[in-house]
Amino acid sequence: MDTRCINFGAGPSALPPSVLEEACKGLINFEGTGMGIAEISHRSKEFVALLARLEANIRTQLQVPQTHAILFMQGGGTGQFSSIVMNMLARHRLLQPHLADHERAMDYVVTGAWSKKAAAEAQRLGGGVVHIAADARPYSKDSKSFDNIPTHDSYSFSPDPALIFYCENETIDGVQFAYDGASPASFPFHLLKKDALLPLVADYSSSFMSRPIPRLADHAIIYAGAQKNIGPAGLTIAIVRQDCIVDVDAAAKLGAAPVPITMAYKTVFDGASLYNTPPVIPIYMAGLVLQRMAEQGGLKHYEEVNKRKAAKLYAVIGKGEAKGVLLAKVRPDAGSWMNVVFDALGEGAEARFVEGATARNMKSIKGHRSVGGIRISLYNAVTEEQTDELVAYMEEFIASAEPATIKV
Amino acid sequence: MDTRCINFGAGPSALPPSVLEEACKGLINFEGTGMGIAEISHRSKEFVALLARLEANIRTQLQVPQTHAILFMQGGGTGQFSSIVMNMLARHRLLQPHLADHERAMDYVVTGAWSKKAAAEAQRLGGGVVHIAADARPYSKDSKSFDNIPTHDSYSFSPDPALIFYCENETIDGVQFAYDGASPASFPFHLLKKDALLPLVADYSSSFMSRPIPRLADHAIIYAGAQKNIGPAGLTIAIVRQDCIVDVDAAAKLGAAPVPITMAYKTVFDGASLYNTPPVIPIYMAGLVLQRMAEQGGLKHYEEVNKRKAAKLYAVIGKGEAKGVLLAKVRPDAGSWMNVVFDALGEGAEARFVEGATARNMKSIKGHRSVGGIRISLYNAVTEEQTDELVAYMEEFIASAEPATIKV
């Protein structure tokens, strides 16, 4: 284990070493069955129990009410871009069969690359009309980038949409809705219709299980790929309110688009997430991660640690800004706890920053190719001690750097 | 490793112990990167190289021509039930935009539970008409079960179908097309139109990489879930001829159903199977399995071993039949090399058979719940020695058993 680096990657990303060690045992011989976890039937009592424990652990820690099912799927967030549209349009069709496609609004709140992609997929699939309920770009410092969460007065929701989508944390842009509901950068729940059946859909891919989910029970669907905070890539978790688990075939008879069987929430729900062979290793490892979380004090503990980690990192970026050496890419109230993005200012500074980090065994810190700069991901498996090491390095970097001539 | 059982499970199923041991190292620290394989970016040069090696290994061993792409997807065989329909109907629409939906035939050869399910999904999705080109059930011993491959004169193909589907090996029923092209139980390639663009689709889920694929180049699509011969569940491999990688959005403009973006072969192909985050551990482990196969002499070696394993097992079943103790469920010329299904005859015989096997550390031998009896899966990771141990046990079982009063 001492040959491992400090991994600030955005995903697939760091996992707890103790989980990896346990997983190695399970790969060879799972719970004394004489078979590895990848070799056991997904219908065996051992695997079914494992899946039930994972579900219970998520339900307890996130306080998911019984109104909502927890489904285990494949295809990642990108797969859900399609699933949410097809299932929610089917639901809308069943509720209001008389409407024409152009009367079925799909409200998208666009605050970064992923919500933009989600809206594009809804547009591609058709069967309704995409309405951009808010767009952060006009409010950015250059009028075209994603560096903020728009204030509440900039939203316009449709009266009765098939779905309302937002991406709680934008992994690429480092933008996250403020956790404090009183912040102008929080999600504007108060602007939505008071409705127990609100079609509110949230992409939590890169913040799932990093802190409690505000107003969870008001959501129709919350989904996440596993490969950030809770496990290896290949597993997708969808928390779906029961009224959104609809008979897509009945909706198709009324004119809705046919839904591939693995993407219909009803198939997954009816089959207890075992309709078809599930991704057994990712499920197993997510189970180990969730179990470890429970042992360490649950989500509350991670919330506190994650808050401190982010605060320390933003504080040192602030110091760098004061000296003209670093520049945060995102407006302070919209800065993500999970993905912290900034620039090192001046000729060759970014390369120097990366080089110094690499020399200290810190890896995967380059920003996404579409935005550049530095991106530090502080997922659950990144410890506070590792964050402190980074902060110490950044203090050094700032102290030794010549202030750049900033042209902003 | 000596605590492991002999695993005859139908999938997820046995993997080579040496692969599991290597995977444990890779989970902790992959190729000296300081990160485990689950923690490394799928866009890193290390992962991209790994994926390229896996593809090359499949291409070389199966002799996949350059006319065909090899795609890595999620969702298993069940996901492909939808993908093949949507992509091939889109292709048909682009080729022949003027046809009505009811003029787009989809030919299904139904020889077992999986091909039946595949046809049902095509029916569900619509956009064309399912035509059952052949059905094995009327030719079975009870006129309703899947115990045979129908003879060539029982097929009727449509003149210009959007797709022609067959499932090469039926995991549940233990039925497989004969490997010898001269057998009446072989797939009737000679009945198909001579056409370089034949829309022939084969589900190879449970026989992929167990032996060469007859007439591979004549197929439009060949797909397989990884969880039988080559790796853990969560990875799907699709070999797709270039003309079947079509612009599904252009087809949708002509009236084809919209295709979810992760299910469109074009998205996967254009993104080199990295459009969205792939299932990294299953890909990694499949890579290890394929590498090991290459080292052991490649597919030719496995073909020979698999042929011997199956022959030995069918021979001992034959002995049991002669004594009235066992009964093969499948007609001899249609018996699968991979999944061998039979009954132990007489009151309590099946339970006794399972108990004796369990006492010898042999596991996962019960038949699928829908068909009962015994099922022995002889995937690549089941060694000839393990098969010999089973055969020896069966010899003992037969020798010691009282012949049952068979009522057939």
CSV table of N, CA and C in Angstrom, one decimal, chain B residues 13 49 115 166 191 291:
chain,number,residue,atom,x,y,z
B,13,SER,N,-19.6,-16.9,-13.6
B,13,SER,CA,-19.0,-18.3,-13.5
B,13,SER,C,-17.5,-18.2,-13.2
B,49,ALA,N,-4.4,2.0,-23.5
B,49,ALA,CA,-3.6,1.0,-24.0
B,49,ALA,C,-4.1,-0.4,-23.6
B,115,SER,N,-33.4,-16.7,-27.0
B,115,SER,CA,-33.9,-16.2,-28.3
B,115,SER,C,-35.4,-15.9,-28.2
B,166,TYR,N,-30.2,-15.1,-34.3
B,166,TYR,CA,-30.2,-16.4,-33.6
B,166,TYR,C,-29.3,-16.4,-32.4
B,191,LEU,N,-29.0,-21.1,-46.5
B,191,LEU,CA,-30.4,-20.7,-46.9
B,191,LEU,C,-30.5,-19.2,-47.0
B,291,GLN,N,-5.4,-12.4,-22.4
B,291,GLN,CA,-3.9,-12.5,-22.4
B,291,GLN,C,-3.5,-13.9,-22.1
